[in-house]
Coordinates of C-alpha atoms in Angstrom, one line a residue:
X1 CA -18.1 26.4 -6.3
X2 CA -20.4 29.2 -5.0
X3 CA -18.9 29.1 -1.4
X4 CA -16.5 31.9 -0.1
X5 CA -13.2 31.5 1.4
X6 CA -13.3 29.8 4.8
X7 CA -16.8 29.0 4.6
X8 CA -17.8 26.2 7.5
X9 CA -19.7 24.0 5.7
X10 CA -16.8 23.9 2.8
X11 CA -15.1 19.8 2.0
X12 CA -12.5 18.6 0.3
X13 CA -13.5 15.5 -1.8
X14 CA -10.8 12.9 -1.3
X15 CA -10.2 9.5 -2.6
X16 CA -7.9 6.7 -1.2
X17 CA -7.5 3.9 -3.8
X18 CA -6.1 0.6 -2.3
X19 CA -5.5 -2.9 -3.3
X20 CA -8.8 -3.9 -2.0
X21 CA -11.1 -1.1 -2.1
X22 CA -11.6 2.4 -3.4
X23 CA -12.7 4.8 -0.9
X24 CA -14.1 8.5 -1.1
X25 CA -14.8 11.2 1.9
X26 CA -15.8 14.4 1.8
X27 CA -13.5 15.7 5.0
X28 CA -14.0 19.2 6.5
X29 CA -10.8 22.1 7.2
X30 CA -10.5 20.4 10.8
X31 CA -10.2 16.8 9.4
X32 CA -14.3 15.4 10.0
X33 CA -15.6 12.6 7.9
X34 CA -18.4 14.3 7.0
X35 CA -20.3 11.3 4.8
X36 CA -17.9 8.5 2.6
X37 CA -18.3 5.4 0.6
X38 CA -16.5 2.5 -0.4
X39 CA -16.5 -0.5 -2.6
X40 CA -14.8 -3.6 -3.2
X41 CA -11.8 -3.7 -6.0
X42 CA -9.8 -6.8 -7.1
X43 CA -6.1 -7.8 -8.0
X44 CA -5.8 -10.6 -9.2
X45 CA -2.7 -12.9 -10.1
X46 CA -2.5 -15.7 -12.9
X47 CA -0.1 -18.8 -13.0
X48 CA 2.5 -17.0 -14.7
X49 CA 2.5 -14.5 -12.0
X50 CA 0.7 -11.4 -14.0
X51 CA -1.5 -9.2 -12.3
X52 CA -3.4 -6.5 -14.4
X53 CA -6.3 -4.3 -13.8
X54 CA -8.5 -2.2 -16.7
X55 CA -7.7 1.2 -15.2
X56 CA -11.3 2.3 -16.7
X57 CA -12.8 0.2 -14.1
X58 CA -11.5 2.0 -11.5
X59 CA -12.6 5.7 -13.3
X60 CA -16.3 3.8 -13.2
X61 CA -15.8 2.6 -9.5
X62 CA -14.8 6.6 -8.9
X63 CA -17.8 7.8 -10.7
X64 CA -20.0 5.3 -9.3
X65 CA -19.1 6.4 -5.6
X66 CA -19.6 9.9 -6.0
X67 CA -22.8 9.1 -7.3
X68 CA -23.2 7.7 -4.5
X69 CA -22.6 10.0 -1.8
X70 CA -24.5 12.5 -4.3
X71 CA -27.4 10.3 -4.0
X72 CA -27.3 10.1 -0.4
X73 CA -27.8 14.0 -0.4
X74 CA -28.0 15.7 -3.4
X75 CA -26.3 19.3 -1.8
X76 CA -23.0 17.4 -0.7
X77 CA -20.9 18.0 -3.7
X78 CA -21.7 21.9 -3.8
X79 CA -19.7 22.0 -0.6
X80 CA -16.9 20.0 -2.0
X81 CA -13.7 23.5 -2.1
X82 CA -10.9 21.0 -3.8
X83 CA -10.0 17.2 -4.5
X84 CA -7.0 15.0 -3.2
X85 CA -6.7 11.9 -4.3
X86 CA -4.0 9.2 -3.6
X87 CA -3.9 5.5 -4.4
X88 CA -1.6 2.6 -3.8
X89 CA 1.6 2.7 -6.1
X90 CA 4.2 0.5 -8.3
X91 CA 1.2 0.3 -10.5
X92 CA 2.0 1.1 -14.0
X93 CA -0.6 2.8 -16.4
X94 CA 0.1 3.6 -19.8
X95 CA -1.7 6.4 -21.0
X96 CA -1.7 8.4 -24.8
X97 CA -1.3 11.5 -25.4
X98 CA -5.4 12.4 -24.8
X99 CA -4.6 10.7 -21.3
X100 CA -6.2 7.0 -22.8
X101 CA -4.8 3.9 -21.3
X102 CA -3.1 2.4 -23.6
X103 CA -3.1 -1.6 -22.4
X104 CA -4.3 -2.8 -18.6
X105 CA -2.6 -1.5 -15.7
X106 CA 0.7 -3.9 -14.7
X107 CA -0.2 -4.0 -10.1
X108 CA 2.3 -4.3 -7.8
X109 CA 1.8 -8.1 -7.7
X110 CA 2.7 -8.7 -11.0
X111 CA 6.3 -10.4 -11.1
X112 CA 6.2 -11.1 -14.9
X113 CA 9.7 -9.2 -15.8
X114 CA 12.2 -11.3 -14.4
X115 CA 14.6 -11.7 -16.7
X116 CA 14.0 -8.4 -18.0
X117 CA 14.9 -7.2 -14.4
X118 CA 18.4 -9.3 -14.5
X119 CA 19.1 -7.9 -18.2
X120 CA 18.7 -4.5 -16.8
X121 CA 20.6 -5.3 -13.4
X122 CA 23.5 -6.2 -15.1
X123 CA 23.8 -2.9 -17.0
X124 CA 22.7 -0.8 -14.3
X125 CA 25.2 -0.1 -11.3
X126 CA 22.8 1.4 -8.6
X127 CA 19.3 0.5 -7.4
X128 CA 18.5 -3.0 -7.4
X129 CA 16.2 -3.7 -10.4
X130 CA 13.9 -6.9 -9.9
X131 CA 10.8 -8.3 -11.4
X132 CA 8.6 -5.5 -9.3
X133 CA 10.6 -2.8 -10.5
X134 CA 8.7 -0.3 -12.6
X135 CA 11.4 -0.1 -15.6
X136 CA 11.6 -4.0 -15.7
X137 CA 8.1 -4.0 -16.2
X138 CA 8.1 -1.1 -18.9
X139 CA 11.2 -3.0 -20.7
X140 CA 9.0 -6.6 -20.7
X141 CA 6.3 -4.0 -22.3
X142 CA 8.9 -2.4 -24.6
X143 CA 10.3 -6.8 -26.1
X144 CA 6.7 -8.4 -25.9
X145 CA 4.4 -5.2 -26.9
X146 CA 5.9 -3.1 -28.9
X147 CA 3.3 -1.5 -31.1
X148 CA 1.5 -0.7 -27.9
X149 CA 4.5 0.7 -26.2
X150 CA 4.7 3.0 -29.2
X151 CA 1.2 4.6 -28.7
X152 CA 2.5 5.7 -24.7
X153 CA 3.2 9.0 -24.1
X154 CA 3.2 8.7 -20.0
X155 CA 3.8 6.5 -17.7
X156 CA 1.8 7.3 -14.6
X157 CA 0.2 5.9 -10.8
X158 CA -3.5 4.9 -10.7
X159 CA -4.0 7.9 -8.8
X160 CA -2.9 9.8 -11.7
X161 CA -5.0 8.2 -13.9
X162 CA -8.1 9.7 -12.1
X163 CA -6.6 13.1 -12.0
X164 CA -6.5 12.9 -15.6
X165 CA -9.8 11.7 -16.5
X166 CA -10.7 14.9 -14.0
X167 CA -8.4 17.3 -15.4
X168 CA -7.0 16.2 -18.6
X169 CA -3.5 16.5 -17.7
X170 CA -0.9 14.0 -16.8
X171 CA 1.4 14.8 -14.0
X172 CA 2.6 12.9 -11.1
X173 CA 4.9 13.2 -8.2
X174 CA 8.3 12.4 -7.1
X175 CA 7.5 10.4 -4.2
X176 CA 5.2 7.8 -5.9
X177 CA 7.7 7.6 -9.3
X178 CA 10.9 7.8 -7.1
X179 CA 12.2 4.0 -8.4
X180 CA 11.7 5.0 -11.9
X181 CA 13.4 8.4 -11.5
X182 CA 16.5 6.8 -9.8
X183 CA 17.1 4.4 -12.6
X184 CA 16.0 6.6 -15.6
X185 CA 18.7 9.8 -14.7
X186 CA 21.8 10.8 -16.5
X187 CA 22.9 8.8 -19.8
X188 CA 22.2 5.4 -19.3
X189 CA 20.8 2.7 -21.3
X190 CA 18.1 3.0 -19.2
X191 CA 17.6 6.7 -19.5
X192 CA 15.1 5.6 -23.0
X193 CA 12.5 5.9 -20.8
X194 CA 12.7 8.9 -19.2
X195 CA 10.8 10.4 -22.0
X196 CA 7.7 8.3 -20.4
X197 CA 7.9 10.7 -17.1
X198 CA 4.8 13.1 -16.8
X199 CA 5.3 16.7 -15.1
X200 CA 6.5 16.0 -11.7
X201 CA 5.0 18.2 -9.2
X202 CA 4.9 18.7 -5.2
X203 CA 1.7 16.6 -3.1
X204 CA 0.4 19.7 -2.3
X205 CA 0.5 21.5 -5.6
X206 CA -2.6 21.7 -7.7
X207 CA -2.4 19.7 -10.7
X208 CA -5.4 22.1 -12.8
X209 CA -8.8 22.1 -12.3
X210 CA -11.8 19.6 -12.9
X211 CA -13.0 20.0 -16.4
X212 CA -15.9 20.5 -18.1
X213 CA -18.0 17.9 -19.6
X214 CA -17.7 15.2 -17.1
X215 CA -20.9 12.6 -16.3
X216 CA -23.1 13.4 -14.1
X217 CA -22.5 13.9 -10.9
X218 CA -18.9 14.8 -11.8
X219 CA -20.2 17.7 -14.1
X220 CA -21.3 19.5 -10.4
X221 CA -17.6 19.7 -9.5
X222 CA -16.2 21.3 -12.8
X223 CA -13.7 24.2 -11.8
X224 CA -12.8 22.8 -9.2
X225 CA -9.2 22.8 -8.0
X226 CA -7.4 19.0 -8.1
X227 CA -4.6 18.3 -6.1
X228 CA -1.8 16.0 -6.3
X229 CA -1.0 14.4 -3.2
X230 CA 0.6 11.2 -3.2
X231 CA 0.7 7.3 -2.9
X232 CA -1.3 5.7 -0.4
X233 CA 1.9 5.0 1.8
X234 CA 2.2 9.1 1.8
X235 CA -0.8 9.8 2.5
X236 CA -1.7 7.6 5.1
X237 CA 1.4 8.4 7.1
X238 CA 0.3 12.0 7.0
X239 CA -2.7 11.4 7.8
X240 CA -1.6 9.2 10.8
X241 CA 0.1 12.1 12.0
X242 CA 3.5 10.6 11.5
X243 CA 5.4 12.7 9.2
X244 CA 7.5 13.7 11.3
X245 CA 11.3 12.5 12.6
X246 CA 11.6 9.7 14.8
X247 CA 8.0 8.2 14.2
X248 CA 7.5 4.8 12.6
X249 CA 4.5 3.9 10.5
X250 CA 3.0 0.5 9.6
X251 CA -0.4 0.8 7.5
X252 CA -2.0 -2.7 6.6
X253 CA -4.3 -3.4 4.3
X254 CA -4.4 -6.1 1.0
X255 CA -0.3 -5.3 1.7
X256 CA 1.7 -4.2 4.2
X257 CA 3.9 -1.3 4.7
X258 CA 6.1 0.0 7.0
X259 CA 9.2 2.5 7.4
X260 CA 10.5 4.8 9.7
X261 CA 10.6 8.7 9.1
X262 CA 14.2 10.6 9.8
X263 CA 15.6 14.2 8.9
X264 CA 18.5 12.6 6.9
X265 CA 18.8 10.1 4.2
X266 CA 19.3 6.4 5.8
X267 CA 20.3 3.2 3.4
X268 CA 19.2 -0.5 4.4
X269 CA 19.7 -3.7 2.5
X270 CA 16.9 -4.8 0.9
X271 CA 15.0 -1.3 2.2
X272 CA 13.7 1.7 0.3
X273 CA 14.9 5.0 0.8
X274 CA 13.2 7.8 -0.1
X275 CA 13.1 11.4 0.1
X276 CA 9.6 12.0 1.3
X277 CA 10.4 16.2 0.9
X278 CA 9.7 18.9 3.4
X279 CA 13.3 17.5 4.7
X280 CA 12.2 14.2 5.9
X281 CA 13.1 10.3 4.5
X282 CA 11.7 7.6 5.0
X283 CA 13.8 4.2 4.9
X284 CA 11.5 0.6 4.3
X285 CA 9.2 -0.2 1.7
X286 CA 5.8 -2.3 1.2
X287 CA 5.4 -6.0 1.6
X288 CA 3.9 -8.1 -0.7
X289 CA 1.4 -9.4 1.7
X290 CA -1.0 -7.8 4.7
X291 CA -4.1 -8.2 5.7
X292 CA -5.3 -10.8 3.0
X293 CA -4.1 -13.1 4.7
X294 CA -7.1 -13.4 7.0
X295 CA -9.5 -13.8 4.9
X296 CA -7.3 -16.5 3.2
X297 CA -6.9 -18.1 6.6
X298 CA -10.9 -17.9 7.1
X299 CA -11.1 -19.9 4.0
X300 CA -9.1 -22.1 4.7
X301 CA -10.6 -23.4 7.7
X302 CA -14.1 -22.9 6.4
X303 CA -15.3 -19.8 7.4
X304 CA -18.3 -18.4 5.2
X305 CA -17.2 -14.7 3.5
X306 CA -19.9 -12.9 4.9
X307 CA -19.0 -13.5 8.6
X308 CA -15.4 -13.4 8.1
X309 CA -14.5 -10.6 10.4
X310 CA -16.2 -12.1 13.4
X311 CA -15.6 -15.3 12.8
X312 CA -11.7 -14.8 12.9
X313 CA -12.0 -12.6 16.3
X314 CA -13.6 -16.1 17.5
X315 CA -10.8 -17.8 16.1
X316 CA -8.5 -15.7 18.1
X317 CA -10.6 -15.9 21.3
X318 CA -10.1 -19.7 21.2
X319 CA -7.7 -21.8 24.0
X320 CA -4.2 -21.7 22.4
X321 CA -1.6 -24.7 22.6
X322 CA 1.1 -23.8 25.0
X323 CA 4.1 -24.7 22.4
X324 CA 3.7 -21.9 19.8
X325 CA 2.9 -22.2 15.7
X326 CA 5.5 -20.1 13.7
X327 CA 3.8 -18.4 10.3
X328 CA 6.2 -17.5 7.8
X329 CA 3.9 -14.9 5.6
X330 CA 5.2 -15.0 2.5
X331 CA 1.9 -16.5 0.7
X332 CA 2.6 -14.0 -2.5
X333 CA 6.3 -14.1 -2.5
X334 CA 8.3 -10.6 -0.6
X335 CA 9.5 -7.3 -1.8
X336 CA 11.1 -5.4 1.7
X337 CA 13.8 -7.0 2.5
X338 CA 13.9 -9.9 0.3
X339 CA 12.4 -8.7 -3.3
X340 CA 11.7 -12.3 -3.7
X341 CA 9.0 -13.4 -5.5
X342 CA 9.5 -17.1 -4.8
X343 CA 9.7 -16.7 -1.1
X344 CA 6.9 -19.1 -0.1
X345 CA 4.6 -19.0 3.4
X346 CA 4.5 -22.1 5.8
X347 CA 3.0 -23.1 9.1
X348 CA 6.2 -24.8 11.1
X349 CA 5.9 -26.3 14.1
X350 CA 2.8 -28.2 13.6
X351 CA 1.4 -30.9 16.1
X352 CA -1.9 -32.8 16.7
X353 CA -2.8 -30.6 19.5
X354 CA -3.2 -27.4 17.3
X355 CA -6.5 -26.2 15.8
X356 CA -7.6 -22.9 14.0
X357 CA -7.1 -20.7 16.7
X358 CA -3.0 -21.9 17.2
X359 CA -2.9 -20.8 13.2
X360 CA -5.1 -17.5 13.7
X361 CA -2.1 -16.5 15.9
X362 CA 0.1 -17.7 14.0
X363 CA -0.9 -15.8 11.4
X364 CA -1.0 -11.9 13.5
X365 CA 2.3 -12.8 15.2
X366 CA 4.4 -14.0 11.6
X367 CA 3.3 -10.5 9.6
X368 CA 4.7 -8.6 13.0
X369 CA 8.1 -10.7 13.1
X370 CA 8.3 -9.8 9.4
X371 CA 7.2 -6.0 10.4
X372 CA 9.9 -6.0 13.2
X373 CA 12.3 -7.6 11.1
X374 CA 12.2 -4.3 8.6
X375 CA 11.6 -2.0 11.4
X376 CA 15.1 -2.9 13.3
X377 CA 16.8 -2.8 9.9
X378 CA 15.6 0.8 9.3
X379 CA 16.1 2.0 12.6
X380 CA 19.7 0.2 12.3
X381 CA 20.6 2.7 9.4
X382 CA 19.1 5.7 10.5
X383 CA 21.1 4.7 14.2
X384 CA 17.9 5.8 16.3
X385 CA 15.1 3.9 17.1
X386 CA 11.5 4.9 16.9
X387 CA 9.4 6.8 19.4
X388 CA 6.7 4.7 18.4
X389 CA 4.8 3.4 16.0
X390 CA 1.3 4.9 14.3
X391 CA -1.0 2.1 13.4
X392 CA -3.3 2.2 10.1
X393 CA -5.0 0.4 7.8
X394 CA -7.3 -2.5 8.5
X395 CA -5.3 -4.1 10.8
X396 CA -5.4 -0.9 13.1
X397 CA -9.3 -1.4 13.5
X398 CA -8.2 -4.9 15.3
X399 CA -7.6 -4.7 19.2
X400 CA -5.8 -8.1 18.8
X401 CA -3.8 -7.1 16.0
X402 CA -2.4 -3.4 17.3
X403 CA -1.8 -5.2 20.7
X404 CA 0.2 -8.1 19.0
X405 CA 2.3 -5.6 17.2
X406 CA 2.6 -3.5 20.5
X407 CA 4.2 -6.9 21.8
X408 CA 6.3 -8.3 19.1
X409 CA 7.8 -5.1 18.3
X410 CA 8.5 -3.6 21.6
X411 CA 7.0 -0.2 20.7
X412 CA 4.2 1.4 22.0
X413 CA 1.5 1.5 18.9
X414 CA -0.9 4.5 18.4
X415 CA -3.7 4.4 16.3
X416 CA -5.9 7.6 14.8
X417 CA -9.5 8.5 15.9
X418 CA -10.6 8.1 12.3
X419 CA -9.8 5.3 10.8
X420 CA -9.0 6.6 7.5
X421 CA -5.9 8.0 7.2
X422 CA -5.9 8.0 3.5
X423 CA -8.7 10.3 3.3
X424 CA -7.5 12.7 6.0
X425 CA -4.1 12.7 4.5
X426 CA -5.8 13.9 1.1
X427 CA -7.7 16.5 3.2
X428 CA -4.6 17.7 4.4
X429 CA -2.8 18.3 0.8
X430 CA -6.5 19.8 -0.4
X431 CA -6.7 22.2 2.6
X432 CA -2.9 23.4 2.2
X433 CA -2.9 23.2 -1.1
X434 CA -6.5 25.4 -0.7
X435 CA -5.0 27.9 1.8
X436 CA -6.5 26.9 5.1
X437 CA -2.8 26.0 6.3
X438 CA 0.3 27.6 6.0
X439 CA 2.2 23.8 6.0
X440 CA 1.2 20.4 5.5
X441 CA 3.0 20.2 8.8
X442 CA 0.4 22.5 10.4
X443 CA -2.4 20.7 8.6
X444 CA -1.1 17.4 10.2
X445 CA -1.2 19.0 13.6
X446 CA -4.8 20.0 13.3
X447 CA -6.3 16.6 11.3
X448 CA -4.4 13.3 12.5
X449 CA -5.8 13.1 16.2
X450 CA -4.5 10.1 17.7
X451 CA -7.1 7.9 19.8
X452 CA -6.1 4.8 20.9
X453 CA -2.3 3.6 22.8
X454 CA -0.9 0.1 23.1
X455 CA 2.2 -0.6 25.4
X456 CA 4.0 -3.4 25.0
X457 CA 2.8 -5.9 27.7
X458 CA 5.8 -7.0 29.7
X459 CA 4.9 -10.3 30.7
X460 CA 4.3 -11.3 26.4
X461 CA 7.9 -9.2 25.1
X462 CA 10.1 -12.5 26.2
X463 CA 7.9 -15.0 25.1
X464 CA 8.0 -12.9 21.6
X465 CA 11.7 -12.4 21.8
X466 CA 12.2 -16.0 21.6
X467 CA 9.5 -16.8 19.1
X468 CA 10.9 -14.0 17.0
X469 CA 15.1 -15.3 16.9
X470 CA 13.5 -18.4 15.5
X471 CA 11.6 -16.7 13.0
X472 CA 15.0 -14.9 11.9
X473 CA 16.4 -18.6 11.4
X474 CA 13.2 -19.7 9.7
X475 CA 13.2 -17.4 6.5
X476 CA 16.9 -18.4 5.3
X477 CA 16.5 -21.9 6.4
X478 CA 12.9 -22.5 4.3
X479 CA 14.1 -19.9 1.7
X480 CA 15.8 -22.9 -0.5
X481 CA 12.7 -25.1 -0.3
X482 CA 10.5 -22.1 -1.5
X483 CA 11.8 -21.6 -4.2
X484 CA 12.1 -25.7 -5.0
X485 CA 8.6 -25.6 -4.6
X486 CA 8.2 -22.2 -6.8
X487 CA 9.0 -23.5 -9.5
X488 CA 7.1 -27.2 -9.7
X489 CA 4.3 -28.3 -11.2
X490 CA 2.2 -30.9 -10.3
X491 CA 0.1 -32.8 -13.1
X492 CA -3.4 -33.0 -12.4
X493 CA -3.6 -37.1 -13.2
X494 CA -1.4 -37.3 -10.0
X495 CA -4.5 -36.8 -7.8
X496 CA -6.4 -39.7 -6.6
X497 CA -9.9 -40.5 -8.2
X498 CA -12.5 -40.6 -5.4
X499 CA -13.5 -43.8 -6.5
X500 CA -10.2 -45.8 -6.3
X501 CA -9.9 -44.9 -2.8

């Protein structure tokens, strides 16, 4: 790009692709946010409990934000040394042998392949298969589209996808494809799909370079080196500064994910476990809800869109009922622990003398028994329990919502000075992967700066104890009724003309 080795003004141009948004930052070698931008993205789920996405869009959205920051000043992208990009995963994309999608992306809502999933589980002896399992997805692909299942040649992440469009060539990592590798090994009836594996290849490896030809402003980056890194979940925790044994991570944003990092290999019902390389594992997984859930709230007691942030902090800051609301958050059905995707949310407890701000409560203090719930579990297995717990995501830009967690889960919560991990995890892989460190490990050192601490307060820990044993009771007691109620439909004559009333 023009620039020598170890120049100062040298980036990295990195990209964090969530649920909700699609962000890009150009980050300096010591982990600055030197300019970024952002914009909205959408996953939607039908009645039948599909969720896809036109990958393209998302290679426009790309495009369209590094126009952007282009725009904003015309020399930033001939600073920019490497690119990292990471993205959330569980997210198939079918791509052709030119590196073409193939058919919409399958998210990591969709919950389409369930009896795919318990035709596979019954042949496969290992990892529990369900509807959100990757190869229960392909296999719904494989019965109901076959002619476009014939035309793939890779199965790959959303991440991925952009690295292709960049590079022309498909490759992926072990960390983001691990539930498809673990079923698609050795001889199995399941192994058919192996053949849909791209080149696997290490987060900090370099997957090529950016080709030439690209749209303007792309074309100003041609040459450059691309590098892998890994899912958001990755990422994030490395750019949280939590890679590491004995930390705990909990990143929120449209979903929720938490897990806790060890040196050795730790198994969980209803937990992921994965090796995370450079000798760590990480045991927990992602939920199937987060942070959406406030703005769902919002709605739901008539806030207007545009003020939604604040008007939920004056939610909060509302007089509270002294006998507590109990939110069970399972509005989209669960993956970790449950992998249910009839679990159901509810408000229990209810009385006359509650208003918004008993529920806004509610609402922070059910998605931290449900974090606690998974983080006891992990630490359970791995028989140590976390030093603490680094805070990311939306969530982590709440006061109210670190210092809830802080409380419910008895663990102090740290939270970075940027508030991007993604993007500074991606910095990390480029600038590794680019020679500025010797070790991600070193990189992490030097980039993920915590900022901000929350102890557990010890006159709210009881209080929280209690509410949390009955939340343990809740979910298996409401479990049957969810799934009642999953599965009914109500006719739309059943509702009450205005008129006859």
């Amino acid at each position: 790009m023009g620039h020598p080795v170890g120049d100062a003004s040298e980036t990295v141009l990195c990209c964090d692709m969530g649920g909700s948004s699609l962000r890009v930052g150009l980050v300096d070698r010591r982990g600055d946010v030197v300019a970024t931008a952002a914009c909205a993205l959408t996953l939607t789920v039908d009645s039948h409990g599909q969720s896809e996405v036109d990958p393209n869009l998302w290679w426009q959205a790309f495009q369209d934000l590094v126009a952007s920051l282009a725009a904003d000043n015309p020399d930033l992208l001939r600073t920019v040394a490497g690119v990292s990009i990471c993205g959330m995963t569980r997210t198939q994309v079918l791509v052709d042998e030119e590196g073409s999608a193939v058919r919409p992306a399958i998210t990591w809502r969709d919950s389409r392949a369930g009896i795919e999933a318990a035709d596979l589980a019954a042949a496969h002896d290992g990892e529990s298969i369900d509807a959100f399992h990757p190869v229960a997805r392909l296999a719904w692909i494989e019965r109901h589209e076959p002619e476009i299942f014939a035309k793939a040649r890779f199965v790959v992440d959303p991440k991925d996808y952009l690295a292709v469009k960049l590079t022309g060539r498909a490759a992926s990592d072990k960390i983001s494809l691990a539930r498809l590798l673990a079923v698609t090994g050795g001889e199995g009836a399941l192994s058919r799909f192996c053949s849909l594996l791209p080149q696997l290849v290490e987060p900090s490896a370099m997957i090529d370079h950016v080709g030439a030809g690209l749209p303007q402003p792309l074309d100003a980056l041609a040459g450059c080196p691309v590098f892998m890194a890994s899912n958001d979940t990755w990422t994030a925790v490395l750019g949280l500064g939590a890679l590491r044994p004995g930390m705990a991570y909990n990143i929120v944003g449209t979903s929720e994910v938490l897990g806790l990092v060890s040196s050795r290999p730790a198994v969980a019902q209803g937990l992921m476990s994965v090796d995370w390389g450079l000798g760590f594992h990480q045991t927990g997984g992602p939920s199937q809800n987060g942070a959406d859930v406030i703005p769902w709230l919002s709605r739901a007691c008539g806030v207007d869109r545009q003020d939604m942030a604040v008007s939920f902090s004056g939610l909060l800051a509302g007089e509270r009922h002294p006998q507590p609301v109990l939110f069970l958050p399972f509005l989209q059905g669960e993956r970790v622990p449950y992998w249910d995707p009839d679990l159901r949310g509810a408000f229990l407890g209810l009385a006359t003398g509650h208003g918004p701000t008993d529920l806004a409560w509610a609402v922070l203090e059910g998605a931290a028994f449900s974090a606690r719930f998974v983080l006891e579990r992990a630490e359970a297995a791995a028989g140590e329990p976390a030093k603490e717990i680094r805070f990311g995501g939306g969530g982590a830009r709440s006061e109210a919502w670190c210092q809830v967690r802080a409380d419910v889960m008895r663990r102090p919560v740290v939270v970075g000075a940027c508030d991007e991990p993604g993007l500074l995890g991606c910095a990390a892989v480029a600038w590794t992967g680019l020679g500025d460190y010797a070790s991600l490990a070193e990189a992490q050192e030097t980039i993920a700066r915590p900022s901000r601490r929350f102890e557990p307060r010890p006159d709210r820990v009881d209080d929280y104890d209690a509410l949390y044993a009955v939340y343990k009771d809740a979910v298996p007691a409401a479990a049957p009724i969810a799934h009642r109620l999953a599965t009914m439909r109500t006719a739309k004559g059943l509702a009450v003309p205005a008129s006859s009333s």
